[in-house]
mmCIF file as gemmi writes it, N, C-alpha and C atoms, coordinates in Angstrom:
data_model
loop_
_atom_site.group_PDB
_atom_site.id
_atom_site.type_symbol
_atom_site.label_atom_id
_atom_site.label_alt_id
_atom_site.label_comp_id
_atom_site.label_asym_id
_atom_site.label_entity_id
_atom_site.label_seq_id
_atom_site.pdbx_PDB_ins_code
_atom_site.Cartn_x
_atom_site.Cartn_y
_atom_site.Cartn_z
_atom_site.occupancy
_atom_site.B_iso_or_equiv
_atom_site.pdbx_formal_charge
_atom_site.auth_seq_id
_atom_site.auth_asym_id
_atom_site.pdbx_PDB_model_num
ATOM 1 N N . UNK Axp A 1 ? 8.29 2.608 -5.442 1 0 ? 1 A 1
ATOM 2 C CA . UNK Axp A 1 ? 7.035 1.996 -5.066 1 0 ? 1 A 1
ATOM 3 C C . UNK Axp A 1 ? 6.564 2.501 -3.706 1 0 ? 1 A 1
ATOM 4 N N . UNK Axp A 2 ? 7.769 2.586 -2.654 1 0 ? 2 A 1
ATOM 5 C CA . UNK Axp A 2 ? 7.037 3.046 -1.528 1 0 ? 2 A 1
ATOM 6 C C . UNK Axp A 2 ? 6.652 4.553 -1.57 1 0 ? 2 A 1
ATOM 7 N N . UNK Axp A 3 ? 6.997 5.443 -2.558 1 0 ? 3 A 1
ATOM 8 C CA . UNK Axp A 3 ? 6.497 6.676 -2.304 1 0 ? 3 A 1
ATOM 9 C C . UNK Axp A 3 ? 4.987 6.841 -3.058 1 0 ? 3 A 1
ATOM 10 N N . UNK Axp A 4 ? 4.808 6.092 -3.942 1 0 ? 4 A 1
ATOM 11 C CA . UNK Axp A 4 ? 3.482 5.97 -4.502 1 0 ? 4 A 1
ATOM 12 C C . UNK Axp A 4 ? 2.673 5.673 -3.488 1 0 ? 4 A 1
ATOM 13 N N . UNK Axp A 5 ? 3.052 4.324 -2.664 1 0 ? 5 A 1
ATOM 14 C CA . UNK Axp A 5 ? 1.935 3.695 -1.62 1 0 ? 5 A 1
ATOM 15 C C . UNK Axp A 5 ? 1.492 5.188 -0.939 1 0 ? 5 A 1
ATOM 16 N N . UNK Axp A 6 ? 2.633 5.842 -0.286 1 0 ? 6 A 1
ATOM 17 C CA . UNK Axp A 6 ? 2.531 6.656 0.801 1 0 ? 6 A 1
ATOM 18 C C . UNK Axp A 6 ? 1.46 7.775 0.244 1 0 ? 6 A 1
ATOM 19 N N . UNK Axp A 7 ? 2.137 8.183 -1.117 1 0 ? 7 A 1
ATOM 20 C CA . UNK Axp A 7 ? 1.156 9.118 -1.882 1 0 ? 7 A 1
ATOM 21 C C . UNK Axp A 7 ? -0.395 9.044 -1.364 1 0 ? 7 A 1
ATOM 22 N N . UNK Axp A 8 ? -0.315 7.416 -2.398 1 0 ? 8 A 1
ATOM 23 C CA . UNK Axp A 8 ? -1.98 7.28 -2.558 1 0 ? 8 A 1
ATOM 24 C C . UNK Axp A 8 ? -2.392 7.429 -1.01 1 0 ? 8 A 1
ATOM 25 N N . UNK Axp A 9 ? -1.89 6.565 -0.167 1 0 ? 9 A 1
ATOM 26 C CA . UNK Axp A 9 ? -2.428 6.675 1.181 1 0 ? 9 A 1
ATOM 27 C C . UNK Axp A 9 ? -3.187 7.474 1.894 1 0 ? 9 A 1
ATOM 28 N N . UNK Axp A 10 ? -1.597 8.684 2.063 1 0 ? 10 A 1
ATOM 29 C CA . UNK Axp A 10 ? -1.839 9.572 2.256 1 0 ? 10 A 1
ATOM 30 C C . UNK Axp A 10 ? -2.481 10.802 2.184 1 0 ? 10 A 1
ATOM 31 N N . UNK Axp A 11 ? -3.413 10.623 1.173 1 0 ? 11 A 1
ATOM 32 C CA . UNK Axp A 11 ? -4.295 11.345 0.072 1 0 ? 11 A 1
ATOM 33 C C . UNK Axp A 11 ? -5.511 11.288 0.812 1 0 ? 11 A 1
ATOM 34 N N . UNK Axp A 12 ? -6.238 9.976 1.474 1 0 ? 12 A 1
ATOM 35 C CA . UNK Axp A 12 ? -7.469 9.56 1.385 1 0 ? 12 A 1
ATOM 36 C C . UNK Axp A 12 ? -7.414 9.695 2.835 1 0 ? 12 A 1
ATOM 37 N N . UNK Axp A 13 ? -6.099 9.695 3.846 1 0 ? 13 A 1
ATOM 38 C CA . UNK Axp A 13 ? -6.643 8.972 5.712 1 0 ? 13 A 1
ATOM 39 C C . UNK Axp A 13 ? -6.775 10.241 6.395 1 0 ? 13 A 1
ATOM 40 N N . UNK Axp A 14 ? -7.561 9.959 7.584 1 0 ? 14 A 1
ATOM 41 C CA . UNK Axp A 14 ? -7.609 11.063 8.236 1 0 ? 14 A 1
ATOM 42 C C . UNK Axp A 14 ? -6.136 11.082 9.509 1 0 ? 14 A 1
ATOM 43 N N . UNK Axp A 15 ? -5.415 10.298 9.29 1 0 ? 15 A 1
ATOM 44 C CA . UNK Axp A 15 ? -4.083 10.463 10.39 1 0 ? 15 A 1
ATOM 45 C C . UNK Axp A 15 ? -2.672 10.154 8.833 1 0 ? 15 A 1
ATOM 46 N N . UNK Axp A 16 ? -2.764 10.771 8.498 1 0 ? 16 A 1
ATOM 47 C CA . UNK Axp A 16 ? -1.113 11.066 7.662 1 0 ? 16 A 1
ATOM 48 C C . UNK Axp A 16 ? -0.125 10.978 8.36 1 0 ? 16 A 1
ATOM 49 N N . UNK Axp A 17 ? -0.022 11.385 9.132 1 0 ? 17 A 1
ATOM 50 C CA . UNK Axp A 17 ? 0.809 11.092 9.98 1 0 ? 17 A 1
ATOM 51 C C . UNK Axp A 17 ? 1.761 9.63 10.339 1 0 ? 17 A 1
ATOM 52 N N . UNK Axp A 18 ? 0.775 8.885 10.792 1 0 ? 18 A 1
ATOM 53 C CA . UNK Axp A 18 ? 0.756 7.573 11.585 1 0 ? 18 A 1
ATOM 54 C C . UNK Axp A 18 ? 0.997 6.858 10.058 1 0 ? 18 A 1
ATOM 55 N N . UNK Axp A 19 ? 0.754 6.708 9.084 1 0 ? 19 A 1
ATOM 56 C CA . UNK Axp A 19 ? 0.946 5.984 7.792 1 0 ? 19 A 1
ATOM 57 C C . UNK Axp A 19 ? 2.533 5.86 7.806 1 0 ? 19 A 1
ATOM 58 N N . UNK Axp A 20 ? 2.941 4.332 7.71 1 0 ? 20 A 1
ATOM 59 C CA . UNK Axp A 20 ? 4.203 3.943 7.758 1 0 ? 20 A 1
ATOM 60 C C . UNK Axp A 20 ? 4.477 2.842 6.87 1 0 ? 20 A 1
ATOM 61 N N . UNK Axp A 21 ? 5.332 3.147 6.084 1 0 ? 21 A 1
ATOM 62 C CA . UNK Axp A 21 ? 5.302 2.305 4.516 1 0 ? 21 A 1
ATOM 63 C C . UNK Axp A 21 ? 7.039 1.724 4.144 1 0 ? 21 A 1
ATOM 64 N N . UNK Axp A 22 ? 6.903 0.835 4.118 1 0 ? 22 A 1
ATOM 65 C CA . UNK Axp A 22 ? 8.554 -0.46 4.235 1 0 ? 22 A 1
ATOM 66 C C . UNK Axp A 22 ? 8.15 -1.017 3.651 1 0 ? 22 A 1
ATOM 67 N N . UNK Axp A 23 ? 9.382 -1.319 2.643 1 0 ? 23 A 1
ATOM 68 C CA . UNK Axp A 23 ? 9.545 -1.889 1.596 1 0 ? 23 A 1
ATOM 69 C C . UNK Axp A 23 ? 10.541 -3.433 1.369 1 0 ? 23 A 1
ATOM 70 N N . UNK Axp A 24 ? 10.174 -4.489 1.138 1 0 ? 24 A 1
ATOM 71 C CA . UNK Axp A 24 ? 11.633 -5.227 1.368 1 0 ? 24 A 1
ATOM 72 C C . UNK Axp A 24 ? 11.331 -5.789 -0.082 1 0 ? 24 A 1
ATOM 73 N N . UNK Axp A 25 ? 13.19 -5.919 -0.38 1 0 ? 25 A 1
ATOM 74 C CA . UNK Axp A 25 ? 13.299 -6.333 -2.37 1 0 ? 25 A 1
ATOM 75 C C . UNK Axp A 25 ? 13.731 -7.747 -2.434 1 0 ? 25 A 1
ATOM 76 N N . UNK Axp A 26 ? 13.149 -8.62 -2.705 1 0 ? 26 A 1
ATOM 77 C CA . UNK Axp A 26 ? 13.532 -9.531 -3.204 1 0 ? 26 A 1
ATOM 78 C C . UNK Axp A 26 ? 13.858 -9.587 -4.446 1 0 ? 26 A 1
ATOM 79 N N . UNK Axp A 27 ? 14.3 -10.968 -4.893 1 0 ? 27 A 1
ATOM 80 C CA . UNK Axp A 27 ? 14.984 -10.841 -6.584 1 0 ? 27 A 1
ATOM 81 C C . UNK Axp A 27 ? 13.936 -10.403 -7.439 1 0 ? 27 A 1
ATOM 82 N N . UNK Axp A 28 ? 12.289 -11.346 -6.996 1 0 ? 28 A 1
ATOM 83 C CA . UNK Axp A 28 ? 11.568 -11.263 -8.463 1 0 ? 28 A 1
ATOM 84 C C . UNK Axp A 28 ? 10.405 -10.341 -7.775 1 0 ? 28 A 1
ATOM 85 N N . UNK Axp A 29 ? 10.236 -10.326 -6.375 1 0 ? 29 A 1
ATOM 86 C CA . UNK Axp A 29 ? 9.266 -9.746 -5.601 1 0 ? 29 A 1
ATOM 87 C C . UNK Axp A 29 ? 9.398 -8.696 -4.736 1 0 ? 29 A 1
ATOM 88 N N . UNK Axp A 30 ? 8.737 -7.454 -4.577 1 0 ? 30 A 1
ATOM 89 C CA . UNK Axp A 30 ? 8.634 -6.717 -3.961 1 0 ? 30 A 1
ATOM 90 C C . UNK Axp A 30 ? 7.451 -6.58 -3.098 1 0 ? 30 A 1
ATOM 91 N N . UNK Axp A 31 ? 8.13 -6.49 -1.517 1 0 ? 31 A 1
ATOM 92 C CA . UNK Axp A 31 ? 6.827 -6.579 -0.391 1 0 ? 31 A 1
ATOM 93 C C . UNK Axp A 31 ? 6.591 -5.087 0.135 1 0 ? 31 A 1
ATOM 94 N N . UNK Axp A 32 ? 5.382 -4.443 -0.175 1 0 ? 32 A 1
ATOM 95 C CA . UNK Axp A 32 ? 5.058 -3.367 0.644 1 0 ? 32 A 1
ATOM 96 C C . UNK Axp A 32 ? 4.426 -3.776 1.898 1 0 ? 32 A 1
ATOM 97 N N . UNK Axp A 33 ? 4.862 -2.904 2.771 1 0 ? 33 A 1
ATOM 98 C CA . UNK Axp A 33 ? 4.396 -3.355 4.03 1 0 ? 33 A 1
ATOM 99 C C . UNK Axp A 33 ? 3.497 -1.895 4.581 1 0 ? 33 A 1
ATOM 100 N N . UNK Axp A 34 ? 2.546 -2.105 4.367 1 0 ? 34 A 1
ATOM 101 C CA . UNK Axp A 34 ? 1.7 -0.775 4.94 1 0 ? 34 A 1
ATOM 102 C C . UNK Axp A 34 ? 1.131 -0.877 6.409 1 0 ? 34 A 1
ATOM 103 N N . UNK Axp A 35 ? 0.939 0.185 6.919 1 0 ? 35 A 1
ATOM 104 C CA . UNK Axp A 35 ? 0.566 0.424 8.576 1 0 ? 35 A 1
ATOM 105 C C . UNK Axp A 35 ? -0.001 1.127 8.537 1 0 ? 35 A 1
ATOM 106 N N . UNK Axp A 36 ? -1.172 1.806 8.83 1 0 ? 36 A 1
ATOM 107 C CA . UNK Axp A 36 ? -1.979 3.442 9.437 1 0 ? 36 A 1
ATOM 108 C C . UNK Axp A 36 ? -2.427 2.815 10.349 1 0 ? 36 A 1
ATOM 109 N N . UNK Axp A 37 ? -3.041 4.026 10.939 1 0 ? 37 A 1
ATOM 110 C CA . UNK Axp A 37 ? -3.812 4.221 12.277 1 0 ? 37 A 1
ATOM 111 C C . UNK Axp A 37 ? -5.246 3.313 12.111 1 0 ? 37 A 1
ATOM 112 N N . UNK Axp A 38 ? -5.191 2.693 13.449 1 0 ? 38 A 1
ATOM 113 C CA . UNK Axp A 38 ? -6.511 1.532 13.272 1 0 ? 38 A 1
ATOM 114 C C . UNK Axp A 38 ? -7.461 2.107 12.726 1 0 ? 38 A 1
ATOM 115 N N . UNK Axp A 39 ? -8.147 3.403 12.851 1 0 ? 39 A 1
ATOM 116 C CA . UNK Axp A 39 ? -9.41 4.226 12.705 1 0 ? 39 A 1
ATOM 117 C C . UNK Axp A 39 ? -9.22 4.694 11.49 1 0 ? 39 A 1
ATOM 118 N N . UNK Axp A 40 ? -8.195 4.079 10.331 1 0 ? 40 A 1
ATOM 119 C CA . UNK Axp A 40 ? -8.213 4.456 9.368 1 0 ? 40 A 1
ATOM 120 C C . UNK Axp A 40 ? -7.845 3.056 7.814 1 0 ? 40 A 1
ATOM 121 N N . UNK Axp A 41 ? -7.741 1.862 9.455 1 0 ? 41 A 1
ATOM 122 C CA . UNK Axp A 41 ? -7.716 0.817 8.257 1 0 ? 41 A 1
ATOM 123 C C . UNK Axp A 41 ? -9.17 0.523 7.446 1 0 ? 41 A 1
ATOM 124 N N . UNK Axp A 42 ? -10.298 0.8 7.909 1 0 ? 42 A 1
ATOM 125 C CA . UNK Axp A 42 ? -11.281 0.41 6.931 1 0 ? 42 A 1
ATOM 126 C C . UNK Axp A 42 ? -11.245 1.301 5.986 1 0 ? 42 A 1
ATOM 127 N N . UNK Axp A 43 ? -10.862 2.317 6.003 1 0 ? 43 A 1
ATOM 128 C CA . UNK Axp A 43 ? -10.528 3.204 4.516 1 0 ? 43 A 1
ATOM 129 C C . UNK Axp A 43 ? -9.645 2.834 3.858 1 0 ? 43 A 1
ATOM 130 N N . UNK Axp A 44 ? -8.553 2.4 4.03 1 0 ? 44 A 1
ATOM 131 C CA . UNK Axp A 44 ? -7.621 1.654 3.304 1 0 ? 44 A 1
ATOM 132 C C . UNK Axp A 44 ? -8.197 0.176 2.234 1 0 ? 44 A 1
ATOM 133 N N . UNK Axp A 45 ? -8.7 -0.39 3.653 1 0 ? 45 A 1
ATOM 134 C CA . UNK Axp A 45 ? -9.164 -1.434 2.675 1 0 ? 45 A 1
ATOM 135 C C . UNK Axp A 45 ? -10.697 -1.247 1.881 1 0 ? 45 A 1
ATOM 136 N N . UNK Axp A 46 ? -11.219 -0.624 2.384 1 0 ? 46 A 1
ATOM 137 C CA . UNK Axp A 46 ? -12.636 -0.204 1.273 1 0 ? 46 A 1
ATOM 138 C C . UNK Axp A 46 ? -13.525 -0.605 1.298 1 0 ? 46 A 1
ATOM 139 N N . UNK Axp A 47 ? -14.705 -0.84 0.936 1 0 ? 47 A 1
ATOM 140 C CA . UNK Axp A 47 ? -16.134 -1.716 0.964 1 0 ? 47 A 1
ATOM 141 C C . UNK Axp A 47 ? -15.674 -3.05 0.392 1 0 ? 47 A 1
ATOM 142 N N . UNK Axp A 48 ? -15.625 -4.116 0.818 1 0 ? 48 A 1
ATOM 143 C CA . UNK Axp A 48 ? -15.414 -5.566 0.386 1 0 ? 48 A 1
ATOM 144 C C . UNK Axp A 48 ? -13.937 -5.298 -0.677 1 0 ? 48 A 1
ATOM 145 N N . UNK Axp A 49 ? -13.065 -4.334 -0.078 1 0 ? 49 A 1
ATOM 146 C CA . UNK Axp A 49 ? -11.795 -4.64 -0.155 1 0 ? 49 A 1
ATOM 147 C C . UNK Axp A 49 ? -11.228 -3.488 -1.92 1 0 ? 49 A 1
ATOM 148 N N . UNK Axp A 50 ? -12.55 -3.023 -1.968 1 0 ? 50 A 1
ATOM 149 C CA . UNK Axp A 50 ? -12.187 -2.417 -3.162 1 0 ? 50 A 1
ATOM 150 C C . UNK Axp A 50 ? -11.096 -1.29 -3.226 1 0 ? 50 A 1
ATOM 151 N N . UNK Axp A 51 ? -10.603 -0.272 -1.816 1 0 ? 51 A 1
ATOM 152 C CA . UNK Axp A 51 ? -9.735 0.103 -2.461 1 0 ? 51 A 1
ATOM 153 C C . UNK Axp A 51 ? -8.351 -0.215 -2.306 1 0 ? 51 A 1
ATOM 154 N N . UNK Axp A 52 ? -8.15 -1.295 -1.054 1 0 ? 52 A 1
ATOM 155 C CA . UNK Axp A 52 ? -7.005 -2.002 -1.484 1 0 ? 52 A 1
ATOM 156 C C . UNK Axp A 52 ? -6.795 -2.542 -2.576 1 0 ? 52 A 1
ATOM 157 N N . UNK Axp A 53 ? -7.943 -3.26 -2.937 1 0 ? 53 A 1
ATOM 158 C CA . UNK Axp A 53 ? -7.656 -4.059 -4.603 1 0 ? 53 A 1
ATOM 159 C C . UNK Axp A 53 ? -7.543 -3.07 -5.427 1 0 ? 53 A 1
ATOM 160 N N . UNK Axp A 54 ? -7.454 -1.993 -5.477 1 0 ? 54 A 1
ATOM 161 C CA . UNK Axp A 54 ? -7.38 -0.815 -6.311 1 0 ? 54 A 1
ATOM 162 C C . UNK Axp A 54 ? -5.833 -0.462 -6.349 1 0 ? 54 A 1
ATOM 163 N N . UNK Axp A 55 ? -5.164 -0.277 -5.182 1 0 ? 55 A 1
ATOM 164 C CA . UNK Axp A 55 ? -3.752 0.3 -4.592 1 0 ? 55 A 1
ATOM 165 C C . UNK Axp A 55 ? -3.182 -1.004 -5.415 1 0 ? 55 A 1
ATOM 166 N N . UNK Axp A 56 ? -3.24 -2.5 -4.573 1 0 ? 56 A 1
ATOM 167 C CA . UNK Axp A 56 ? -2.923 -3.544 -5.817 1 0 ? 56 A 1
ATOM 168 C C . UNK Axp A 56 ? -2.858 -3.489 -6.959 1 0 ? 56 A 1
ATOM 169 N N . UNK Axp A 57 ? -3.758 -3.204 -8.227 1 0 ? 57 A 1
ATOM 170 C CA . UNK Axp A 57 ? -3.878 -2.88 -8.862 1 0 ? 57 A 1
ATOM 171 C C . UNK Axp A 57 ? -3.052 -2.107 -9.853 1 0 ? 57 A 1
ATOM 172 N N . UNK Axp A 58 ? -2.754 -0.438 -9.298 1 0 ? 58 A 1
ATOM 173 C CA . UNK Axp A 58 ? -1.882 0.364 -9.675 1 0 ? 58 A 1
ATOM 174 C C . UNK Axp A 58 ? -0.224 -0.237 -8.926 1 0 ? 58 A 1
ATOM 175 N N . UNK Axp A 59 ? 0.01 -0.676 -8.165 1 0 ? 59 A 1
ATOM 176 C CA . UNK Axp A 59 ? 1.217 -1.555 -7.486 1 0 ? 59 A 1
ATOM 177 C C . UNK Axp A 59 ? 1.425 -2.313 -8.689 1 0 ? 59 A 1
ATOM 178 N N . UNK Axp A 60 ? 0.581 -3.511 -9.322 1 0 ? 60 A 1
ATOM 179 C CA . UNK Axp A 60 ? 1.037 -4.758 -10.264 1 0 ? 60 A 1
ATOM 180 C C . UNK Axp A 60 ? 1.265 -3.663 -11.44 1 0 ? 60 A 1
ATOM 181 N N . UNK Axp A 61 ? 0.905 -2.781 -12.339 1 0 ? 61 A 1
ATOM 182 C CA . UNK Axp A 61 ? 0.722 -2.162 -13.128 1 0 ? 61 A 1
ATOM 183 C C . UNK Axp A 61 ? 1.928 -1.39 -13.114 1 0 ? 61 A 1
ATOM 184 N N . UNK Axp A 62 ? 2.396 -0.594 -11.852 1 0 ? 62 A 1
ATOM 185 C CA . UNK Axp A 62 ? 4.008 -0.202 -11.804 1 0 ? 62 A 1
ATOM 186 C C . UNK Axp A 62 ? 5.473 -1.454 -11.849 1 0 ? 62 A 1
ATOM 187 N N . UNK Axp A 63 ? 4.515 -2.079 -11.021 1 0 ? 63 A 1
ATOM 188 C CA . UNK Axp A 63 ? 5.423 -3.231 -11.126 1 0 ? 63 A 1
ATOM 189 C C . UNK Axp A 63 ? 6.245 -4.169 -12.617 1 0 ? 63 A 1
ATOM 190 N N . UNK Axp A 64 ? 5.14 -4.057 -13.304 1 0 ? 64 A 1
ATOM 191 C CA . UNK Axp A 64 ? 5.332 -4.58 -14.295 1 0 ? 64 A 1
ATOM 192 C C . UNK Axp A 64 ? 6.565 -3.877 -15.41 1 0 ? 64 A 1
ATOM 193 N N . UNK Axp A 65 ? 6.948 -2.391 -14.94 1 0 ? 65 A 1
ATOM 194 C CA . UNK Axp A 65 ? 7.807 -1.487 -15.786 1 0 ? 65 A 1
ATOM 195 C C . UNK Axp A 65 ? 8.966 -1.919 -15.195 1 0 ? 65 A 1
ATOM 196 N N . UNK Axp A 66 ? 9.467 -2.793 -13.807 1 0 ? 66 A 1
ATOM 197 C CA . UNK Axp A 66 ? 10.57 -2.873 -13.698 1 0 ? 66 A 1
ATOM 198 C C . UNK Axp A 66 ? 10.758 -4.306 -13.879 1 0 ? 66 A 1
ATOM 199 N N . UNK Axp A 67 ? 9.667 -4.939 -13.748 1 0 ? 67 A 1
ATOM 200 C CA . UNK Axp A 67 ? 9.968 -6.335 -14.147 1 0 ? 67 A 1
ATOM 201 C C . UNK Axp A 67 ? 9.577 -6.866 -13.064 1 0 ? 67 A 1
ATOM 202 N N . UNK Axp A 68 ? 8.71 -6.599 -11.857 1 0 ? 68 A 1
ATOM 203 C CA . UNK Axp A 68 ? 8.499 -7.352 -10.706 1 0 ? 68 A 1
ATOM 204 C C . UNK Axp A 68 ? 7.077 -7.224 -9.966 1 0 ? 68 A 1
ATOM 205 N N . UNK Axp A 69 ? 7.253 -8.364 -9.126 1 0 ? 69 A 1
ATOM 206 C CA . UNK Axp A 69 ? 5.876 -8.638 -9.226 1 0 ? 69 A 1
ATOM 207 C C . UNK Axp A 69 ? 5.737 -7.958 -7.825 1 0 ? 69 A 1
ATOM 208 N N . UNK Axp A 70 ? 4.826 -7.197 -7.172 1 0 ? 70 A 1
ATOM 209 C CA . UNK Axp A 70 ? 4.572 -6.229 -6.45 1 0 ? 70 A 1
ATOM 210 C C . UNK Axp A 70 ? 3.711 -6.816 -5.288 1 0 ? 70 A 1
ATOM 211 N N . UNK Axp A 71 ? 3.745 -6.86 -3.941 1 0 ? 71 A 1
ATOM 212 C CA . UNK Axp A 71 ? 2.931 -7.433 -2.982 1 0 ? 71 A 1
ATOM 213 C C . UNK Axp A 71 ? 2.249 -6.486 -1.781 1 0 ? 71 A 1
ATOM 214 N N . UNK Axp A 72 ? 1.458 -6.115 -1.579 1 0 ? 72 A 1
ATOM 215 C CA . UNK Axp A 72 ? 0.653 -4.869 -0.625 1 0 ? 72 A 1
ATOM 216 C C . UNK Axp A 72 ? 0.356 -6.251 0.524 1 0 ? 72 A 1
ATOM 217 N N . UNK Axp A 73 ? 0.97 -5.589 1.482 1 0 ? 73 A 1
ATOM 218 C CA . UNK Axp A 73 ? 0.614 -6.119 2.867 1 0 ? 73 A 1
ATOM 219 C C . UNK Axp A 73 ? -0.001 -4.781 3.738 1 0 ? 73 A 1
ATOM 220 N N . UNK Axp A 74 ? -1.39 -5.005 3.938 1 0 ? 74 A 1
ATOM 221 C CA . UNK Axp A 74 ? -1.493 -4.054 5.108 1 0 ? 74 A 1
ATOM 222 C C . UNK Axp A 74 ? -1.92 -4.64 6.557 1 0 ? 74 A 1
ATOM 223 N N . UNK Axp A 75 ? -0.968 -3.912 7.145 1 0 ? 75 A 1
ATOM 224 C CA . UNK Axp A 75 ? -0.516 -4.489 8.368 1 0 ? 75 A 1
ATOM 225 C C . UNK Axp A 75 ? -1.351 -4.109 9.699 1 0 ? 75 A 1
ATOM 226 N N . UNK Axp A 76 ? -1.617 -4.864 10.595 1 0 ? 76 A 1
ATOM 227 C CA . UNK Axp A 76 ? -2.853 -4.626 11.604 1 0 ? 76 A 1
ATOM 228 C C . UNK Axp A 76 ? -1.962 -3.665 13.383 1 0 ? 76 A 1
């Protein structure tokens, strides 16, 4: 899961770099913990949140092949 986040991320920001992606497993839940560069969180999250809800999206959809429920935190 965290190399997907980083993937997609990393695809779209203008600092690749600075993108820092932690993962913690719980039994039924998995927490992504995402970070980029401030000047690149409104791209992350999107016009009224669409492409985080998008990254969500493909997250619940992977999630679902191992049996768990998938959580995107992006972090300030």
């Amino acid at each position: 899961m965290k190399e997907l986040v980083e993937f997609i991320v990393k695809s779209f920001v203008d600092h690749p770099d600075k993108v820092v992606v932690e993962e913690v497993e719980g039994e039924k839940t998995t927490v992504i913990e995402l970070k980029v560069d401030p000047a690149d969180l409104g791209k992350v999250i999107g016009r009224q949140g669409r492409t985080a809800r998008a990254i969500r999206t493909i997250l619940g959809a992977a999630g679902i092949k191992r049996g768990k429920r998938v959580v995107l935190e992006i972090l300030e």
